[in-house]
mmCIF file of C-alpha atoms and ligand atoms in Angstrom:
data_model
loop_
_atom_site.group_PDB
_atom_site.id
_atom_site.type_symbol
_atom_site.label_atom_id
_atom_site.label_comp_id
_atom_site.label_asym_id
_atom_site.label_seq_id
_atom_site.Cartn_x
_atom_site.Cartn_y
_atom_site.Cartn_z
ATOM 1 C CA MET A 6 -0.136 -0.340 -0.119
ATOM 2 C CA SER A 7 1.574 3.154 -0.710
ATOM 3 C CA VAL A 8 -0.474 5.639 1.486
ATOM 4 C CA PRO A 9 -1.135 4.312 5.162
ATOM 5 C CA GLY A 10 -4.932 5.319 4.313
ATOM 6 C CA PRO A 11 -6.235 8.701 2.806
ATOM 7 C CA ALA A 12 -3.767 11.303 2.947
ATOM 8 C CA THR A 13 -5.222 14.960 2.342
ATOM 9 C CA VAL A 14 -3.330 17.495 1.262
ATOM 10 C CA ARG A 15 -5.007 22.180 0.703
ATOM 11 C CA LEU A 16 -3.137 23.819 -1.707
ATOM 12 C CA ARG A 17 -4.231 27.585 -2.769
ATOM 13 C CA ALA A 18 -3.422 27.342 -6.547
ATOM 14 C CA HIS A 19 -2.991 30.988 -7.297
ATOM 15 C CA ALA A 20 -3.967 33.211 -10.871
ATOM 16 C CA LYS A 21 -1.280 33.585 -13.460
ATOM 17 C CA LEU A 22 -0.945 37.433 -14.819
ATOM 18 C CA THR A 23 0.993 37.621 -18.267
ATOM 19 C CA LEU A 24 2.451 41.669 -17.528
ATOM 20 C CA SER A 25 3.380 40.959 -20.668
ATOM 21 C CA LEU A 26 3.268 39.489 -24.493
ATOM 22 C CA ARG A 27 5.117 39.073 -27.598
ATOM 23 C CA VAL A 28 4.392 37.183 -30.216
ATOM 24 C CA LEU A 29 7.371 36.807 -32.347
ATOM 25 C CA GLY A 30 5.929 33.622 -34.832
ATOM 26 C CA ARG A 31 3.446 30.322 -35.582
ATOM 27 C CA ARG A 32 5.358 27.419 -34.930
ATOM 28 C CA PRO A 33 5.260 24.617 -37.321
ATOM 29 C CA ASP A 34 3.831 22.575 -34.524
ATOM 30 C CA GLY A 35 1.322 24.983 -34.720
ATOM 31 C CA TYR A 36 2.324 26.551 -31.269
ATOM 32 C CA HIS A 37 3.287 30.121 -31.016
ATOM 33 C CA GLU A 38 6.909 30.804 -30.005
ATOM 34 C CA LEU A 39 6.245 33.671 -27.552
ATOM 35 C CA GLU A 40 8.423 36.149 -24.709
ATOM 36 C CA ALA A 41 6.125 36.288 -21.984
ATOM 37 C CA PHE A 42 6.902 38.626 -18.277
ATOM 38 C CA ALA A 43 4.168 37.110 -16.112
ATOM 39 C CA VAL A 44 3.733 37.180 -12.169
ATOM 40 C CA SER A 45 2.019 35.112 -9.754
ATOM 41 C CA LEU A 46 -1.652 36.899 -7.662
ATOM 42 C CA GLU A 47 -1.932 36.468 -4.365
ATOM 43 C CA ARG A 48 -5.771 36.723 -5.609
ATOM 44 C CA PRO A 49 -7.911 35.149 -6.958
ATOM 45 C CA ALA A 50 -6.972 32.230 -5.859
ATOM 46 C CA ASP A 51 -7.869 29.088 -6.098
ATOM 47 C CA LEU A 52 -8.063 25.978 -3.316
ATOM 48 C CA VAL A 53 -6.738 22.722 -3.678
ATOM 49 C CA GLU A 54 -8.196 19.694 -1.654
ATOM 50 C CA VAL A 55 -6.251 16.938 -2.684
ATOM 51 C CA THR A 56 -7.136 12.607 -1.073
ATOM 52 C CA VAL A 57 -5.395 9.992 -1.627
ATOM 53 C CA ARG A 58 -6.184 6.795 -1.257
ATOM 54 C CA ASP A 59 -5.085 3.099 -2.148
ATOM 55 C CA ALA A 60 -7.803 2.466 -5.779
ATOM 56 C CA SER A 61 -10.749 -0.254 -4.775
ATOM 57 C CA PRO A 62 -10.559 -3.766 -6.349
ATOM 58 C CA GLY A 63 -11.794 -3.105 -9.859
ATOM 59 C CA GLU A 64 -12.077 0.736 -9.431
ATOM 60 C CA GLU A 65 -12.545 1.853 -12.316
ATOM 61 C CA ARG A 66 -12.610 6.067 -12.067
ATOM 62 C CA ARG A 67 -8.901 6.924 -10.376
ATOM 63 C CA CYS A 68 -9.493 10.501 -10.262
ATOM 64 C CA VAL A 69 -13.056 11.841 -8.726
ATOM 65 C CA LEU A 70 -13.593 15.449 -9.280
ATOM 66 C CA GLU A 71 -15.593 17.709 -7.136
ATOM 67 C CA LEU A 72 -16.225 21.247 -7.519
ATOM 68 C CA ALA A 73 -17.715 24.126 -5.511
ATOM 69 C CA GLY A 74 -17.035 28.639 -5.808
ATOM 70 C CA GLU A 75 -17.786 29.773 -9.415
ATOM 71 C CA THR A 76 -18.060 27.141 -11.312
ATOM 72 C CA GLY A 77 -19.663 28.245 -14.067
ATOM 73 C CA ASP A 78 -17.907 27.625 -17.485
ATOM 74 C CA VAL A 79 -15.404 24.687 -15.297
ATOM 75 C CA PRO A 80 -15.053 21.956 -17.611
ATOM 76 C CA ARG A 81 -16.376 18.844 -15.771
ATOM 77 C CA GLY A 82 -14.752 15.395 -16.377
ATOM 78 C CA GLU A 83 -11.251 14.200 -17.479
ATOM 79 C CA ASP A 84 -10.636 17.061 -20.003
ATOM 80 C CA ASN A 85 -10.579 19.029 -16.314
ATOM 81 C CA LEU A 86 -6.804 19.525 -16.586
ATOM 82 C CA ALA A 87 -6.692 18.810 -12.678
ATOM 83 C CA VAL A 88 -7.443 15.564 -13.144
ATOM 84 C CA ARG A 89 -4.684 14.900 -16.158
ATOM 85 C CA ALA A 90 -2.730 16.492 -13.658
ATOM 86 C CA ALA A 91 -3.898 13.378 -10.720
ATOM 87 C CA LEU A 92 -4.127 10.825 -14.114
ATOM 88 C CA THR A 93 -0.702 11.580 -14.718
ATOM 89 C CA LEU A 94 0.903 10.999 -11.984
ATOM 90 C CA LEU A 95 -1.317 8.383 -10.662
ATOM 91 C CA ASP A 96 -1.053 6.684 -14.099
ATOM 92 C CA ARG A 97 3.303 6.440 -12.728
ATOM 93 C CA ALA A 98 3.026 5.362 -9.122
ATOM 94 C CA PRO A 99 3.480 1.084 -8.522
ATOM 95 C CA SER A 100 0.751 0.505 -7.034
ATOM 96 C CA ARG A 101 -3.378 1.057 -7.683
ATOM 97 C CA THR A 102 -4.286 4.575 -6.042
ATOM 98 C CA ALA A 103 -6.983 6.756 -6.581
ATOM 99 C CA ALA A 104 -7.103 10.504 -5.352
ATOM 100 C CA THR A 105 -10.371 13.172 -5.063
ATOM 101 C CA LEU A 106 -9.336 16.562 -5.687
ATOM 102 C CA ARG A 107 -11.466 18.854 -4.507
ATOM 103 C CA LEU A 108 -11.362 22.236 -6.235
ATOM 104 C CA THR A 109 -12.925 25.243 -4.653
ATOM 105 C CA LYS A 110 -12.520 28.114 -7.851
ATOM 106 C CA ALA A 111 -12.051 31.327 -7.560
ATOM 107 C CA ILE A 112 -10.061 32.434 -10.505
ATOM 108 C CA PRO A 113 -12.271 33.213 -13.102
ATOM 109 C CA ALA A 114 -12.432 31.001 -16.071
ATOM 110 C CA GLY A 115 -11.842 32.781 -20.150
ATOM 111 C CA ALA A 116 -10.589 35.587 -18.292
ATOM 112 C CA GLY A 117 -6.924 34.725 -19.308
ATOM 113 C CA LEU A 118 -5.632 34.094 -15.363
ATOM 114 C CA GLY A 119 -4.635 30.745 -15.882
ATOM 115 C CA GLY A 120 -6.693 29.358 -12.654
ATOM 116 C CA GLY A 121 -7.446 25.424 -15.321
ATOM 117 C CA SER A 122 -3.250 25.377 -15.395
ATOM 118 C CA ALA A 123 -3.019 26.514 -11.542
ATOM 119 C CA ASP A 124 -4.788 23.441 -10.724
ATOM 120 C CA ALA A 125 -3.374 21.638 -12.250
ATOM 121 C CA ALA A 126 -0.021 22.012 -10.928
ATOM 122 C CA ALA A 127 -1.515 22.493 -7.573
ATOM 123 C CA VAL A 128 -2.731 18.968 -7.660
ATOM 124 C CA LEU A 129 0.399 18.048 -9.788
ATOM 125 C CA ARG A 130 2.789 19.175 -5.961
ATOM 126 C CA GLY A 131 0.165 18.042 -3.882
ATOM 127 C CA VAL A 132 -0.206 14.294 -5.543
ATOM 128 C CA ALA A 133 3.585 14.202 -5.189
ATOM 129 C CA THR A 134 3.734 15.111 -1.614
ATOM 130 C CA LEU A 135 1.284 12.980 -0.778
ATOM 131 C CA LEU A 136 2.739 9.786 -3.057
ATOM 132 C CA ARG A 137 6.131 10.669 -2.508
ATOM 133 C CA GLY A 138 5.482 10.369 1.305
ATOM 134 C CA GLY A 139 5.590 6.408 0.174
ATOM 135 C CA SER A 140 8.217 7.232 -2.316
ATOM 136 C CA ASP A 141 5.759 6.643 -4.965
ATOM 137 C CA LEU A 142 6.762 8.375 -7.285
ATOM 138 C CA ALA A 143 10.263 9.676 -6.610
ATOM 139 C CA HIS A 144 11.030 8.903 -10.522
ATOM 140 C CA VAL A 145 8.601 11.313 -12.108
ATOM 141 C CA ASP A 146 9.809 14.780 -12.977
ATOM 142 C CA LEU A 147 6.948 17.275 -11.808
ATOM 143 C CA ARG A 148 8.569 19.356 -13.996
ATOM 144 C CA TRP A 149 7.792 17.288 -16.739
ATOM 145 C CA ALA A 150 4.723 16.527 -16.645
ATOM 146 C CA ALA A 151 4.199 19.693 -16.171
ATOM 147 C CA GLU A 152 5.531 20.479 -19.880
ATOM 148 C CA GLN A 153 2.769 17.428 -20.921
ATOM 149 C CA LEU A 154 0.229 19.381 -19.521
ATOM 150 C CA GLY A 155 -0.452 22.907 -21.170
ATOM 151 C CA SER A 156 1.912 25.886 -22.295
ATOM 152 C CA ASP A 157 1.160 27.402 -18.505
ATOM 153 C CA VAL A 158 0.974 25.032 -16.180
ATOM 154 C CA PRO A 159 5.405 24.761 -15.660
ATOM 155 C CA PHE A 160 5.403 28.933 -14.681
ATOM 156 C CA CYS A 161 2.518 28.123 -12.531
ATOM 157 C CA LEU A 162 4.426 25.047 -10.589
ATOM 158 C CA THR A 163 6.403 27.852 -9.483
ATOM 159 C CA GLY A 164 5.327 31.067 -9.641
ATOM 160 C CA GLY A 165 6.095 34.550 -8.557
ATOM 161 C CA ALA A 166 7.804 36.201 -11.009
ATOM 162 C CA ALA A 167 9.759 34.936 -14.052
ATOM 163 C CA TRP A 168 10.058 34.987 -17.981
ATOM 164 C CA MET A 169 8.238 32.462 -20.533
ATOM 165 C CA ARG A 170 9.746 31.844 -23.501
ATOM 166 C CA GLY A 171 9.311 28.622 -26.113
ATOM 167 C CA ARG A 172 5.083 27.807 -26.128
ATOM 168 C CA GLY A 173 5.995 29.179 -22.596
ATOM 169 C CA GLU A 174 6.276 26.758 -21.020
ATOM 170 C CA VAL A 175 11.177 27.513 -20.742
ATOM 171 C CA VAL A 176 10.186 29.133 -17.148
ATOM 172 C CA GLY A 177 13.334 31.939 -16.393
ATOM 173 C CA PRO A 178 12.504 32.761 -12.407
ATOM 174 C CA VAL A 179 13.251 36.634 -11.791
ATOM 175 C CA GLU A 180 13.980 37.545 -8.428
ATOM 176 C CA VAL A 181 11.415 40.730 -7.104
ATOM 177 C CA GLY A 182 12.737 42.749 -4.662
ATOM 178 C CA ARG A 183 12.927 39.768 -1.951
ATOM 179 C CA PRO A 184 11.045 37.204 -2.400
ATOM 180 C CA ALA A 185 9.603 34.900 0.692
ATOM 181 C CA GLU A 186 8.186 38.788 1.481
ATOM 182 C CA VAL A 187 6.399 39.127 -1.778
ATOM 183 C CA GLY A 188 3.612 37.673 -0.641
ATOM 184 C CA ARG A 189 3.757 39.384 2.087
ATOM 185 C CA SER A 190 2.477 42.787 1.456
ATOM 186 C CA ALA A 191 -1.485 42.156 2.142
ATOM 187 C CA GLU A 192 0.666 42.396 5.836
ATOM 188 C CA VAL A 193 3.038 44.948 5.418
ATOM 189 C CA GLY A 194 1.124 47.113 3.283
ATOM 190 C CA SER A 195 4.105 48.064 0.551
ATOM 191 C CA GLY A 196 5.223 46.462 -2.413
ATOM 192 C CA PRO A 197 3.364 45.954 -6.022
ATOM 193 C CA TRP A 198 0.049 45.429 -5.915
ATOM 194 C CA VAL A 199 -2.476 45.318 -8.758
ATOM 195 C CA VAL A 200 -5.931 46.252 -9.414
ATOM 196 C CA VAL A 201 -7.360 43.725 -12.133
ATOM 197 C CA ALA A 202 -10.919 43.835 -13.247
ATOM 198 C CA VAL A 203 -12.950 41.308 -15.316
ATOM 199 C CA PRO A 204 -15.426 42.166 -17.588
ATOM 200 C CA PRO A 205 -18.557 39.437 -17.654
ATOM 201 C CA LEU A 206 -16.976 37.997 -20.908
ATOM 202 C CA HIS A 207 -14.759 34.654 -21.900
ATOM 203 C CA VAL A 208 -12.199 34.654 -24.159
ATOM 204 C CA SER A 209 -11.659 30.861 -25.835
ATOM 205 C CA THR A 210 -7.014 31.246 -26.598
ATOM 206 C CA PRO A 211 -6.610 29.041 -29.176
ATOM 207 C CA ALA A 212 -9.123 31.417 -31.264
ATOM 208 C CA VAL A 213 -6.893 34.389 -30.289
ATOM 209 C CA TYR A 214 -4.418 32.664 -31.488
ATOM 210 C CA ALA A 215 -5.737 31.451 -34.451
ATOM 211 C CA ALA A 216 -7.043 35.304 -34.946
ATOM 212 C CA TRP A 217 -3.320 36.363 -34.562
ATOM 213 C CA ASP A 218 -2.700 34.392 -37.614
ATOM 214 C CA GLU A 219 -5.088 35.259 -39.319
ATOM 215 C CA LEU A 220 -4.816 39.132 -38.546
ATOM 216 C CA GLY A 221 -1.028 37.778 -40.800
ATOM 217 C CA GLY A 222 0.944 37.951 -36.806
ATOM 218 C CA PRO A 223 0.699 42.083 -35.977
ATOM 219 C CA THR A 224 3.041 43.443 -32.898
ATOM 220 C CA SER A 225 1.178 45.352 -30.440
ATOM 221 C CA ALA A 226 2.349 49.245 -30.656
ATOM 222 C CA ARG A 227 0.074 50.264 -27.609
ATOM 223 C CA THR A 228 2.997 50.367 -24.655
ATOM 224 C CA VAL A 229 1.515 51.329 -20.391
ATOM 225 C CA PRO A 230 4.405 51.968 -18.284
ATOM 226 C CA LEU A 231 5.048 50.385 -15.774
ATOM 227 C CA PRO A 232 5.112 52.431 -12.022
ATOM 228 C CA GLU A 233 8.308 52.056 -10.220
ATOM 229 C CA GLY A 234 8.881 49.988 -6.929
ATOM 230 C CA PHE A 235 8.255 47.375 -9.502
ATOM 231 C CA GLY A 236 11.472 46.713 -8.590
ATOM 232 C CA LEU A 237 10.504 43.665 -12.529
ATOM 233 C CA PRO A 238 13.129 43.785 -15.857
ATOM 234 C CA VAL A 239 9.975 44.530 -17.567
ATOM 235 C CA THR A 240 9.378 48.962 -17.242
ATOM 236 C CA GLU A 241 6.687 49.355 -20.365
ATOM 237 C CA LEU A 242 3.688 46.482 -20.851
ATOM 238 C CA VAL A 243 3.071 45.452 -24.276
ATOM 239 C CA ASN A 244 0.239 42.606 -25.607
ATOM 240 C CA ASP A 245 -0.200 41.251 -28.718
ATOM 241 C CA LEU A 246 -2.474 39.511 -28.214
ATOM 242 C CA GLU A 247 -4.825 42.551 -28.107
ATOM 243 C CA PRO A 248 -5.478 42.919 -31.096
ATOM 244 C CA ALA A 249 -6.914 39.058 -31.938
ATOM 245 C CA ALA A 250 -8.497 38.520 -28.089
ATOM 246 C CA PHE A 251 -10.988 42.340 -30.243
ATOM 247 C CA ALA A 252 -11.260 40.580 -33.548
ATOM 248 C CA VAL A 253 -12.266 36.884 -30.749
ATOM 249 C CA GLU A 254 -14.400 39.335 -28.602
ATOM 250 C CA PRO A 255 -15.234 42.890 -30.205
ATOM 251 C CA ALA A 256 -16.930 44.047 -26.650
ATOM 252 C CA LEU A 257 -14.077 43.764 -25.270
ATOM 253 C CA GLU A 258 -12.326 46.691 -27.052
ATOM 254 C CA ALA A 259 -14.614 48.433 -25.858
ATOM 255 C CA PHE A 260 -14.590 47.407 -22.144
ATOM 256 C CA ARG A 261 -11.181 48.536 -22.052
ATOM 257 C CA ASP A 262 -12.735 52.014 -23.007
ATOM 258 C CA ARG A 263 -14.747 51.790 -20.033
ATOM 259 C CA LEU A 264 -12.070 50.586 -17.767
ATOM 260 C CA ALA A 265 -9.657 53.099 -18.463
ATOM 261 C CA ARG A 266 -11.548 56.736 -18.375
ATOM 262 C CA ALA A 267 -12.801 55.029 -14.639
ATOM 263 C CA ALA A 268 -8.973 54.813 -13.515
ATOM 264 C CA LYS A 269 -7.899 57.023 -15.566
ATOM 265 C CA ARG A 270 -4.374 55.446 -16.883
ATOM 266 C CA PRO A 271 -4.509 52.878 -19.827
ATOM 267 C CA VAL A 272 -5.042 49.305 -18.684
ATOM 268 C CA SER A 273 -2.761 45.961 -19.971
ATOM 269 C CA LEU A 274 -4.568 42.723 -21.566
ATOM 270 C CA ALA A 275 -4.561 39.870 -18.891
ATOM 271 C CA GLY A 276 -2.405 37.019 -21.868
ATOM 272 C CA SER A 277 -5.387 36.698 -23.978
ATOM 273 C CA GLY A 278 -8.410 37.919 -21.854
ATOM 274 C CA ALA A 279 -10.629 38.903 -21.028
ATOM 275 C CA ALA A 280 -8.943 40.465 -17.519
ATOM 276 C CA TRP A 281 -7.416 43.330 -17.862
ATOM 277 C CA PHE A 282 -4.676 44.950 -15.110
ATOM 278 C CA VAL A 283 -3.851 47.942 -13.468
ATOM 279 C CA PRO A 284 -0.773 48.247 -11.391
ATOM 280 C CA VAL A 285 -0.536 49.682 -8.815
ATOM 281 C CA GLY A 286 2.384 50.476 -6.637
ATOM 282 C CA ASP A 287 0.778 50.334 -2.987
ATOM 283 C CA GLU A 288 -1.471 48.663 -1.901
ATOM 284 C CA GLN A 289 -3.894 51.535 -0.108
ATOM 285 C CA ALA A 290 -3.912 53.469 -3.476
ATOM 286 C CA ALA A 291 -4.709 50.296 -5.404
ATOM 287 C CA ARG A 292 -7.683 49.764 -2.491
ATOM 288 C CA GLU A 293 -8.558 52.667 -3.317
ATOM 289 C CA LEU A 294 -8.137 53.061 -7.386
ATOM 290 C CA ALA A 295 -10.218 49.116 -6.999
ATOM 291 C CA ALA A 296 -12.899 50.556 -4.763
ATOM 292 C CA ALA A 297 -12.928 53.317 -7.536
ATOM 293 C CA VAL A 298 -13.250 51.020 -10.256
ATOM 294 C CA GLY A 299 -15.566 49.247 -8.768
ATOM 295 C CA SER A 300 -18.427 51.734 -8.245
ATOM 296 C CA SER A 301 -18.072 53.173 -11.973
ATOM 297 C CA LEU A 302 -18.587 49.665 -13.610
ATOM 298 C CA GLY A 303 -20.971 48.175 -12.194
ATOM 299 C CA PRO A 304 -21.490 44.653 -9.949
ATOM 300 C CA THR A 305 -21.167 42.812 -12.794
ATOM 301 C CA VAL A 306 -17.229 44.047 -13.070
ATOM 302 C CA ARG A 307 -15.464 41.344 -10.629
ATOM 303 C CA VAL A 308 -12.437 43.931 -9.488
ATOM 304 C CA VAL A 309 -10.242 42.726 -7.152
ATOM 305 C CA ALA A 310 -6.939 44.263 -5.400
ATOM 306 C CA THR A 311 -3.995 41.464 -4.778
ATOM 307 C CA PRO A 312 0.183 42.179 -3.661
ATOM 308 C CA LEU A 313 1.735 39.381 -6.283
ATOM 309 C CA ALA A 314 3.044 36.209 -4.735
ATOM 310 C CA ALA A 315 5.804 34.602 -4.419
ATOM 311 C CA ARG A 316 5.133 31.726 -5.261
ATOM 312 C CA GLY A 317 2.050 30.337 -7.746
ATOM 313 C CA VAL A 318 1.531 26.807 -5.043
ATOM 314 C CA THR A 319 0.682 27.792 -2.045
ATOM 315 C CA SER A 320 0.313 25.413 1.414
ATOM 316 C CA VAL A 321 -2.915 26.020 2.816
ATOM 317 C CA ALA A 322 -0.864 25.595 6.295
ATOM 318 C CA ASP A 323 1.865 27.673 5.332
ATOM 319 C CA GLU A 324 -0.723 30.285 5.207
ATOM 320 C CA ARG A 325 -2.783 30.022 8.676
ATOM 321 C CA ARG A 326 0.879 30.330 10.354
ATOM 322 C CA GLY A 327 1.398 33.168 8.496
HETATM 323 O O1 C5P B 23 -0.926 24.990 -23.833
HETATM 324 P P1 C5P B 23 -1.504 24.937 -24.188
HETATM 325 O O2 C5P B 23 -2.778 23.649 -24.204
HETATM 326 O O3 C5P B 23 -2.196 26.194 -22.654
HETATM 327 O O4 C5P B 23 -2.887 25.507 -25.020
HETATM 328 C C1 C5P B 23 -3.780 25.645 -25.125
HETATM 329 C C2 C5P B 23 -3.717 26.265 -27.096
HETATM 330 O O5 C5P B 23 -3.449 27.443 -27.034
HETATM 331 C C3 C5P B 23 -3.203 25.365 -27.396
HETATM 332 O O6 C5P B 23 -3.546 24.790 -28.611
HETATM 333 C C4 C5P B 23 -2.916 26.779 -28.532
HETATM 334 O O7 C5P B 23 -4.214 26.376 -29.545
HETATM 335 C C5 C5P B 23 -2.704 27.923 -28.302
HETATM 336 N N1 C5P B 23 -1.268 28.250 -27.322
HETATM 337 C C6 C5P B 23 -0.616 28.549 -28.620
HETATM 338 N N2 C5P B 23 1.400 29.356 -28.687
HETATM 339 C C7 C5P B 23 1.504 29.050 -27.596
HETATM 340 C C8 C5P B 23 0.113 28.267 -26.521
HETATM 341 C C9 C5P B 23 -1.404 28.434 -26.532
HETATM 342 O O8 C5P B 23 -1.365 28.725 -29.978
HETATM 343 N N3 C5P B 23 2.667 29.785 -26.824
#
């Protein structure tokens, strides 16, 4: 037996925010070559509870998925990346092990905030932690598993702040200030914060990349300055996917303009959208901006003020210890 009775870990899977994104071209394999800079956000974050136990004899489904929270468009079967992440590891465990995943969703789907990838990364960490207790997965390279699952999963597995190259899977971490302190900026009240605004629109990432091809591979000329104090290796934000996202969802352009008017500054598209964001130098300014934007745009727009997170996946036990 690999696990002495059912064992559970509780993790937080943090949203990923692509601050700046250049698309360098379409590759022969259909993916796009990227040069992007991404950070993990303290919020929104999904709660990911992973339980593993020995599979019963004849048990067919080795991974059960339970969803709670904002489950709107979240896939419920094996097309959910979290389930595929669990099965990738369970299939490589020498003993027959089953998993139950309970996802409490807070990261909106179709917003470009990497919710599915974050959940998959947390499940990889969770299953590996539980099975490595019995050294069942000692031979499995989590980074390899993450790459198999999707272009954004390797970033989410590490998180923090990093360059993403290749199709996204080549992750080059960058230290931001003292990294251990980044996730604590909520408590100390200083450091880089971001205001994220999510309109009630859902954008498909493959559709946006396909539109980028159809538009002839545009390079975005629009740049947004990053405020001082972020301490990141990018100072101007760009997103080459912006025109393609407008082609897929024309309502995004009007939303950008409404948000920019409410925020009184230029705003940036999060990855392939539909979320937008404004980087802000400190907590108080971020909270004030979020309140102003929220009251201007009304209840259908979700507005979050958040510090960056030092990692993509954190343990809920660590959180309780502070
Ligand atoms: O890697 P992942 O499965 O998350 O990618 C989803 C889709 O997004 C791909 O099938 C592809 O259409 C598009 N994509 C891309 N180039 C990238 C990343 C994603 O074309 N670098």
